[in-house]
PDB file of C-alpha atoms in Angstrom:
ATOM      1  CA  ASP A   1      29.053  37.132  66.370  1.00 62.00           C
ATOM      2  CA  ALA A   2      27.274  34.481  63.988  1.00 82.00           C
ATOM      3  CA  GLY A   3      27.458  30.922  65.471  1.00 94.00           C
ATOM      4  CA  VAL A   4      28.371  28.124  63.131  1.00 97.00           C
ATOM      5  CA  THR A   5      26.353  28.080  59.828  1.00 97.00           C
ATOM      6  CA  GLN A   6      25.444  25.206  57.627  1.00 98.00           C
ATOM      7  CA  SER A   7      23.960  24.891  54.035  1.00 97.00           C
ATOM      8  CA  PRO A   8      21.643  24.137  52.757  1.00 97.00           C
ATOM      9  CA  THR A   9      19.057  23.506  55.484  1.00 97.00           C
ATOM     10  CA  HIS A  10      17.234  20.651  53.749  1.00 96.00           C
ATOM     11  CA  LEU A  11      18.125  18.511  50.853  1.00 96.00           C
ATOM     12  CA  ILE A  12      16.283  15.848  48.745  1.00 98.00           C
ATOM     13  CA  LYS A  13      18.328  13.223  46.612  1.00 98.00           C
ATOM     14  CA  THR A  14      17.755   9.958  45.038  1.00 98.00           C
ATOM     15  CA  ARG A  15      19.966   6.866  45.779  1.00 98.00           C
ATOM     16  CA  GLY A  16      23.248   7.125  43.879  1.00 98.00           C
ATOM     17  CA  GLN A  17      23.298  10.860  43.620  1.00 98.00           C
ATOM     18  CA  HIS A  18      25.941  12.560  45.361  1.00 98.00           C
ATOM     19  CA  VAL A  19      26.010  15.726  47.682  1.00 98.00           C
ATOM     20  CA  THR A  20      28.114  18.259  49.220  1.00 98.00           C
ATOM     21  CA  LEU A  21      27.137  19.739  52.528  1.00 98.00           C
ATOM     22  CA  ARG A  22      28.824  23.251  53.596  1.00 98.00           C
ATOM     23  CA  CYS A  23      29.938  24.367  57.007  1.00 98.00           C
ATOM     24  CA  SER A  24      31.289  27.653  58.134  1.00 98.00           C
ATOM     25  CA  PRO A  25      32.801  27.748  61.702  1.00 96.00           C
ATOM     26  CA  ILE A  26      32.892  30.670  64.378  1.00 95.00           C
ATOM     27  CA  SER A  27      35.141  33.221  63.562  1.00 94.00           C
ATOM     28  CA  GLY A  28      38.264  32.394  64.758  1.00 91.00           C
ATOM     29  CA  HIS A  29      37.955  28.701  65.167  1.00 92.00           C
ATOM     30  CA  LYS A  30      40.333  26.682  63.229  1.00 92.00           C
ATOM     31  CA  SER A  31      39.092  22.955  63.738  1.00 93.00           C
ATOM     32  CA  VAL A  32      35.690  21.836  61.744  1.00 95.00           C
ATOM     33  CA  SER A  33      34.313  18.393  62.765  1.00 95.00           C
ATOM     34  CA  TRP A  34      31.573  16.509  60.976  1.00 98.00           C
ATOM     35  CA  TYR A  35      28.922  14.195  62.804  1.00 98.00           C
ATOM     36  CA  GLN A  36      25.719  12.508  61.499  1.00 98.00           C
ATOM     37  CA  GLN A  37      22.788  12.104  63.655  1.00 97.00           C
ATOM     38  CA  VAL A  38      20.103   9.302  62.421  1.00 96.00           C
ATOM     39  CA  LEU A  39      16.716   9.464  64.448  1.00 92.00           C
ATOM     40  CA  GLY A  40      16.463   8.537  67.841  1.00 90.00           C
ATOM     41  CA  GLN A  41      20.129   8.058  68.234  1.00 94.00           C
ATOM     42  CA  GLY A  42      22.941  10.412  69.201  1.00 96.00           C
ATOM     43  CA  PRO A  43      25.299  12.182  66.870  1.00 97.00           C
ATOM     44  CA  GLN A  44      28.125   9.992  65.014  1.00 97.00           C
ATOM     45  CA  PHE A  45      31.709  11.258  64.409  1.00 96.00           C
ATOM     46  CA  ILE A  46      32.324  11.195  60.930  1.00 97.00           C
ATOM     47  CA  PHE A  47      35.527  13.797  60.303  1.00 94.00           C
ATOM     48  CA  GLN A  48      37.560  16.309  62.034  1.00 93.00           C
ATOM     49  CA  TYR A  49      39.876  18.896  60.259  1.00 94.00           C
ATOM     50  CA  TYR A  50      42.441  21.245  61.678  1.00 91.00           C
ATOM     51  CA  GLU A  51      44.247  23.671  59.630  1.00 88.00           C
ATOM     52  CA  LYS A  52      42.930  22.240  56.491  1.00 90.00           C
ATOM     53  CA  GLU A  53      44.692  18.707  57.688  1.00 92.00           C
ATOM     54  CA  GLU A  54      42.320  15.729  58.319  1.00 92.00           C
ATOM     55  CA  ARG A  55      42.856  14.949  61.855  1.00 90.00           C
ATOM     56  CA  GLY A  56      40.714  12.147  62.584  1.00 90.00           C
ATOM     57  CA  ARG A  57      38.168   9.908  60.991  1.00 93.00           C
ATOM     58  CA  GLY A  58      34.920   7.887  62.173  1.00 93.00           C
ATOM     59  CA  ASN A  59      33.747   4.607  60.992  1.00 93.00           C
ATOM     60  CA  PHE A  60      32.264   5.679  58.021  1.00 96.00           C
ATOM     61  CA  PRO A  61      32.884   4.156  54.084  1.00 97.00           C
ATOM     62  CA  ASP A  62      35.229   5.979  51.560  1.00 96.00           C
ATOM     63  CA  ARG A  63      32.038   7.257  50.332  1.00 98.00           C
ATOM     64  CA  PHE A  64      32.324  10.129  52.603  1.00 98.00           C
ATOM     65  CA  SER A  65      34.857  12.546  52.293  1.00 97.00           C
ATOM     66  CA  ALA A  66      35.637  16.357  53.050  1.00 97.00           C
ATOM     67  CA  ARG A  67      37.967  19.088  53.090  1.00 97.00           C
ATOM     68  CA  GLN A  68      38.670  22.649  55.045  1.00 97.00           C
ATOM     69  CA  PHE A  69      39.222  25.741  53.178  1.00 97.00           C
ATOM     70  CA  PRO A  70      41.732  28.475  53.713  1.00 95.00           C
ATOM     71  CA  ASN A  71      39.143  30.324  55.328  1.00 95.00           C
ATOM     72  CA  TYR A  72      38.664  27.331  57.765  1.00 95.00           C
ATOM     73  CA  SER A  73      35.017  26.412  56.165  1.00 97.00           C
ATOM     74  CA  SER A  74      34.405  22.771  55.267  1.00 98.00           C
ATOM     75  CA  GLU A  75      32.390  21.009  52.732  1.00 98.00           C
ATOM     76  CA  LEU A  76      31.471  17.298  53.224  1.00 98.00           C
ATOM     77  CA  ASN A  77      30.769  14.999  50.215  1.00 98.00           C
ATOM     78  CA  VAL A  78      28.855  11.780  49.984  1.00 98.00           C
ATOM     79  CA  ASN A  79      28.977   9.844  46.875  1.00 97.00           C
ATOM     80  CA  ALA A  80      26.582   6.985  45.879  1.00 98.00           C
ATOM     81  CA  LEU A  81      24.117   7.953  48.194  1.00 98.00           C
ATOM     82  CA  LEU A  82      22.125   5.095  50.028  1.00 98.00           C
ATOM     83  CA  LEU A  83      18.695   5.108  51.664  1.00 97.00           C
ATOM     84  CA  GLY A  84      20.511   4.788  54.999  1.00 97.00           C
ATOM     85  CA  ASP A  85      22.287   8.257  54.529  1.00 98.00           C
ATOM     86  CA  SER A  86      19.393   9.817  55.396  1.00 98.00           C
ATOM     87  CA  ALA A  87      20.119  11.843  58.523  1.00 97.00           C
ATOM     88  CA  LEU A  88      20.776  15.124  60.246  1.00 97.00           C
ATOM     89  CA  TYR A  89      24.287  16.268  59.249  1.00 98.00           C
ATOM     90  CA  LEU A  90      25.957  18.671  61.960  1.00 98.00           C
ATOM     91  CA  CYS A  91      28.947  20.514  61.732  1.00 97.00           C
ATOM     92  CA  ALA A  92      30.991  21.519  64.769  1.00 96.00           C
ATOM     93  CA  SER A  93      33.668  24.011  65.294  1.00 95.00           C
ATOM     94  CA  SER A  94      36.269  24.602  68.220  1.00 92.00           C
ATOM     95  CA  LEU A  95      38.964  27.229  68.432  1.00 87.00           C
ATOM     96  CA  GLN A  96      41.793  24.768  67.777  1.00 75.00           C
ATOM     97  CA  ARG A  97      42.650  20.902  68.246  1.00 63.00           C
ATOM     98  CA  GLU A  98      45.893  20.981  70.304  1.00 56.00           C
ATOM     99  CA  SER A  99      43.955  20.904  73.613  1.00 55.00           C
ATOM    100  CA  SER A 100      40.247  20.029  74.512  1.00 68.00           C
ATOM    101  CA  ASP A 101      38.222  22.726  73.319  1.00 82.00           C
ATOM    102  CA  GLU A 102      34.510  23.227  73.430  1.00 88.00           C
ATOM    103  CA  GLN A 103      32.595  22.464  70.600  1.00 91.00           C
ATOM    104  CA  PHE A 104      30.029  24.478  69.045  1.00 94.00           C
ATOM    105  CA  PHE A 105      27.657  22.815  66.617  1.00 96.00           C
ATOM    106  CA  GLY A 106      25.567  24.368  63.472  1.00 96.00           C
ATOM    107  CA  PRO A 107      22.035  24.158  62.883  1.00 96.00           C
ATOM    108  CA  GLY A 108      22.566  20.898  60.445  1.00 97.00           C
ATOM    109  CA  THR A 109      21.466  20.059  57.192  1.00 98.00           C
ATOM    110  CA  ARG A 110      18.508  17.419  56.776  1.00 97.00           C
ATOM    111  CA  LEU A 111      19.201  14.861  54.048  1.00 98.00           C
ATOM    112  CA  THR A 112      16.470  12.889  52.580  1.00 98.00           C
ATOM    113  CA  VAL A 113      17.513  10.027  50.434  1.00 98.00           C
ATOM    114  CA  LEU A 114      14.819   8.418  48.340  1.00 97.00           C
TER     115      LEU A 114
ATOM    116  CA  LYS J   1      35.111  -0.077  72.470  1.00 77.00           C
ATOM    117  CA  GLN J   2      34.073   3.135  74.323  1.00 88.00           C
ATOM    118  CA  GLU J   3      30.388   3.693  74.928  1.00 93.00           C
ATOM    119  CA  VAL J   4      28.355   6.525  76.389  1.00 97.00           C
ATOM    120  CA  THR J   5      25.089   5.403  78.001  1.00 97.00           C
ATOM    121  CA  GLN J   6      22.347   8.292  79.143  1.00 97.00           C
ATOM    122  CA  ILE J   7      19.676   7.006  81.477  1.00 92.00           C
ATOM    123  CA  PRO J   8      16.637   7.371  81.530  1.00 92.00           C
ATOM    124  CA  ALA J   9      15.648   7.493  77.882  1.00 95.00           C
ATOM    125  CA  ALA J  10      12.654   9.809  78.645  1.00 96.00           C
ATOM    126  CA  LEU J  11      11.296  11.787  81.581  1.00 95.00           C
ATOM    127  CA  SER J  12       8.277  13.631  81.995  1.00 96.00           C
ATOM    128  CA  VAL J  13       7.835  15.709  85.463  1.00 96.00           C
ATOM    129  CA  PRO J  14       5.501  18.508  86.754  1.00 97.00           C
ATOM    130  CA  GLU J  15       7.087  22.299  86.456  1.00 97.00           C
ATOM    131  CA  GLY J  16       9.181  23.517  89.199  1.00 97.00           C
ATOM    132  CA  GLU J  17      10.765  19.933  90.079  1.00 96.00           C
ATOM    133  CA  ASN J  18      14.368  19.703  90.683  1.00 97.00           C
ATOM    134  CA  LEU J  19      15.651  16.552  88.253  1.00 95.00           C
ATOM    135  CA  VAL J  20      18.768  14.831  87.627  1.00 96.00           C
ATOM    136  CA  LEU J  21      19.752  13.202  84.091  1.00 97.00           C
ATOM    137  CA  ASN J  22      22.257  10.872  84.387  1.00 97.00           C
ATOM    138  CA  CYS J  23      25.506   9.722  82.244  1.00 97.00           C
ATOM    139  CA  SER J  24      28.026   7.141  82.308  1.00 97.00           C
ATOM    140  CA  PHE J  25      30.734   6.368  80.313  1.00 95.00           C
ATOM    141  CA  THR J  26      33.121   2.741  79.847  1.00 93.00           C
ATOM    142  CA  ASP J  27      36.697   4.595  79.906  1.00 87.00           C
ATOM    143  CA  SER J  28      37.758   6.829  82.699  1.00 85.00           C
ATOM    144  CA  ALA J  29      40.547   8.275  80.272  1.00 88.00           C
ATOM    145  CA  ILE J  30      38.809  10.967  78.914  1.00 90.00           C
ATOM    146  CA  TYR J  31      39.856  14.936  78.041  1.00 89.00           C
ATOM    147  CA  ASN J  32      36.076  16.295  78.590  1.00 91.00           C
ATOM    148  CA  LEU J  33      32.457  15.573  78.967  1.00 94.00           C
ATOM    149  CA  GLN J  34      30.365  18.088  77.547  1.00 96.00           C
ATOM    150  CA  TRP J  35      26.331  18.175  77.784  1.00 97.00           C
ATOM    151  CA  PHE J  36      24.044  19.352  75.018  1.00 97.00           C
ATOM    152  CA  ARG J  37      20.536  20.525  74.469  1.00 98.00           C
ATOM    153  CA  GLN J  38      18.914  19.639  71.245  1.00 97.00           C
ATOM    154  CA  ASP J  39      15.241  20.718  70.248  1.00 95.00           C
ATOM    155  CA  PRO J  40      13.127  18.614  67.807  1.00 91.00           C
ATOM    156  CA  GLY J  41      14.858  18.932  64.153  1.00 87.00           C
ATOM    157  CA  LYS J  42      17.501  21.323  65.683  1.00 91.00           C
ATOM    158  CA  GLY J  43      21.184  21.246  65.908  1.00 93.00           C
ATOM    159  CA  LEU J  44      23.105  21.059  69.279  1.00 96.00           C
ATOM    160  CA  THR J  45      23.152  23.633  71.974  1.00 96.00           C
ATOM    161  CA  SER J  46      26.343  23.371  74.325  1.00 95.00           C
ATOM    162  CA  LEU J  47      25.086  23.918  78.209  1.00 97.00           C
ATOM    163  CA  LEU J  48      28.193  22.896  80.245  1.00 96.00           C
ATOM    164  CA  LEU J  49      31.863  21.654  79.216  1.00 94.00           C
ATOM    165  CA  ILE J  50      33.660  19.822  82.122  1.00 94.00           C
ATOM    166  CA  GLN J  51      37.596  19.259  81.834  1.00 91.00           C
ATOM    167  CA  SER J  52      38.976  15.748  82.943  1.00 91.00           C
ATOM    168  CA  SER J  53      40.435  17.904  85.576  1.00 91.00           C
ATOM    169  CA  GLN J  54      37.265  19.456  86.959  1.00 93.00           C
ATOM    170  CA  ARG J  55      34.703  18.018  89.305  1.00 95.00           C
ATOM    171  CA  GLU J  56      31.540  20.157  88.298  1.00 96.00           C
ATOM    172  CA  GLN J  57      30.457  23.136  86.693  1.00 96.00           C
ATOM    173  CA  THR J  58      27.432  25.573  86.819  1.00 97.00           C
ATOM    174  CA  SER J  59      25.440  27.532  84.548  1.00 96.00           C
ATOM    175  CA  GLY J  60      22.401  29.378  85.959  1.00 97.00           C
ATOM    176  CA  ARG J  61      20.085  26.492  86.995  1.00 97.00           C
ATOM    177  CA  LEU J  62      22.120  23.755  85.688  1.00 98.00           C
ATOM    178  CA  ASN J  63      24.969  22.162  87.579  1.00 98.00           C
ATOM    179  CA  ALA J  64      26.817  19.379  85.794  1.00 97.00           C
ATOM    180  CA  SER J  65      29.403  16.990  87.929  1.00 97.00           C
ATOM    181  CA  LEU J  66      32.006  14.415  86.952  1.00 96.00           C
ATOM    182  CA  ASP J  67      33.561  11.371  88.338  1.00 95.00           C
ATOM    183  CA  LYS J  68      35.687  10.029  86.258  1.00 92.00           C
ATOM    184  CA  SER J  69      36.752   6.941  88.837  1.00 92.00           C
ATOM    185  CA  SER J  70      33.140   5.660  88.664  1.00 94.00           C
ATOM    186  CA  GLY J  71      32.419   6.645  84.756  1.00 94.00           C
ATOM    187  CA  ARG J  72      29.789   9.170  85.690  1.00 96.00           C
ATOM    188  CA  SER J  73      28.162  12.357  84.963  1.00 97.00           C
ATOM    189  CA  THR J  74      25.104  14.041  86.070  1.00 97.00           C
ATOM    190  CA  LEU J  75      23.331  17.066  84.966  1.00 97.00           C
ATOM    191  CA  TYR J  76      21.121  18.761  87.260  1.00 97.00           C
ATOM    192  CA  ILE J  77      18.228  21.214  86.627  1.00 97.00           C
ATOM    193  CA  ALA J  78      16.875  23.362  89.026  1.00 97.00           C
ATOM    194  CA  ALA J  79      13.165  24.475  89.265  1.00 97.00           C
ATOM    195  CA  SER J  80      12.102  23.153  86.023  1.00 97.00           C
ATOM    196  CA  GLN J  81      10.408  25.147  83.459  1.00 97.00           C
ATOM    197  CA  PRO J  82       8.303  24.191  80.321  1.00 96.00           C
ATOM    198  CA  GLY J  83      11.039  25.822  78.005  1.00 96.00           C
ATOM    199  CA  ASP J  84      13.699  23.307  79.451  1.00 97.00           C
ATOM    200  CA  SER J  85      11.798  20.760  77.888  1.00 98.00           C
ATOM    201  CA  ALA J  86      13.831  19.202  75.077  1.00 97.00           C
ATOM    202  CA  THR J  87      16.560  16.206  74.393  1.00 97.00           C
ATOM    203  CA  TYR J  88      19.589  16.544  76.531  1.00 98.00           C
ATOM    204  CA  LEU J  89      22.813  14.597  75.307  1.00 98.00           C
ATOM    205  CA  CYS J  90      26.152  14.208  76.930  1.00 97.00           C
ATOM    206  CA  ALA J  91      29.139  13.627  75.059  1.00 96.00           C
ATOM    207  CA  ALA J  92      32.744  12.545  75.782  1.00 94.00           C
ATOM    208  CA  GLU J  93      35.845  12.943  74.259  1.00 90.00           C
ATOM    209  CA  PHE J  94      38.198   9.822  75.077  1.00 89.00           C
ATOM    210  CA  THR J  95      41.692  10.288  75.350  1.00 85.00           C
ATOM    211  CA  SER J  96      42.457   7.110  73.491  1.00 80.00           C
ATOM    212  CA  GLY J  97      42.024   8.736  70.231  1.00 74.00           C
ATOM    213  CA  GLY J  98      44.599  11.285  70.917  1.00 73.00           C
ATOM    214  CA  GLY J  99      41.889  13.770  70.503  1.00 71.00           C
ATOM    215  CA  ALA J 100      41.041  12.861  66.873  1.00 76.00           C
ATOM    216  CA  ASP J 101      38.304  10.521  67.689  1.00 83.00           C
ATOM    217  CA  GLY J 102      35.618  13.218  68.369  1.00 90.00           C
ATOM    218  CA  LEU J 103      32.796  13.097  70.534  1.00 93.00           C
ATOM    219  CA  THR J 104      31.142   9.993  71.714  1.00 95.00           C
ATOM    220  CA  PHE J 105      27.506  10.539  72.146  1.00 97.00           C
ATOM    221  CA  GLY J 106      24.655   8.820  74.207  1.00 97.00           C
ATOM    222  CA  LYS J 107      21.688   8.566  72.603  1.00 97.00           C
ATOM    223  CA  GLY J 108      20.016  11.320  75.069  1.00 97.00           C
ATOM    224  CA  THR J 109      17.038  11.716  77.574  1.00 97.00           C
ATOM    225  CA  HIS J 110      13.864  13.339  76.086  1.00 97.00           C
ATOM    226  CA  LEU J 111      12.575  15.490  78.575  1.00 97.00           C
ATOM    227  CA  ILE J 112       9.085  16.800  79.179  1.00 97.00           C
ATOM    228  CA  ILE J 113       8.348  19.614  81.502  1.00 97.00           C
ATOM    229  CA  GLN J 114       4.514  19.640  82.117  1.00 96.00           C
ATOM    230  CA  PRO J 115       3.161  23.224  83.019  1.00 93.00           C
TER     231      PRO J 115
END
């Protein structure tokens, strides 16, 4: 079975632009979470979606938004990009969010903002 | 604010040695603790998940323990190999968020195994 997939692999944008990142969870997984990892740090939680509903949100500005589709794939959108948004964006999927499940991560999207 | 801390930040050992990576967390009320491996520029690979009711988990040469009362977890790697070189991250899911706060990560331990 395929693991969590993310696209694109790499992305270069300029300040002020917007970006859309995509994630497909492991087949059968209904929960998707997004994390931001800047160089030298651990990942920081951005969003969690379960059954197309937002279940949790980390301490990120409103420029960050996400959604989950009926097939459980997800998009992360970032508007008005800042230099500080340059990071590795990681998507994780888990079976469900009614209990504490193991999270499986994708390879990430490397975003560079110039 | 819940935090996860990993010590040491970096570790270099000769091949074949057994080693221990440490993780501490500020709140004992957790759902679980998960250990990950990250190779440079790559995503995270899940190594072991310990539920709050468990004391340890084992997978091959890896053993992870959990002591909630002291807020500590350790990852033991036996007979280390150069292929074990990577950054190891621990992450806790705290119950205060009701399961909606995601994982809280440490900054990781950068491990180098010298051939």
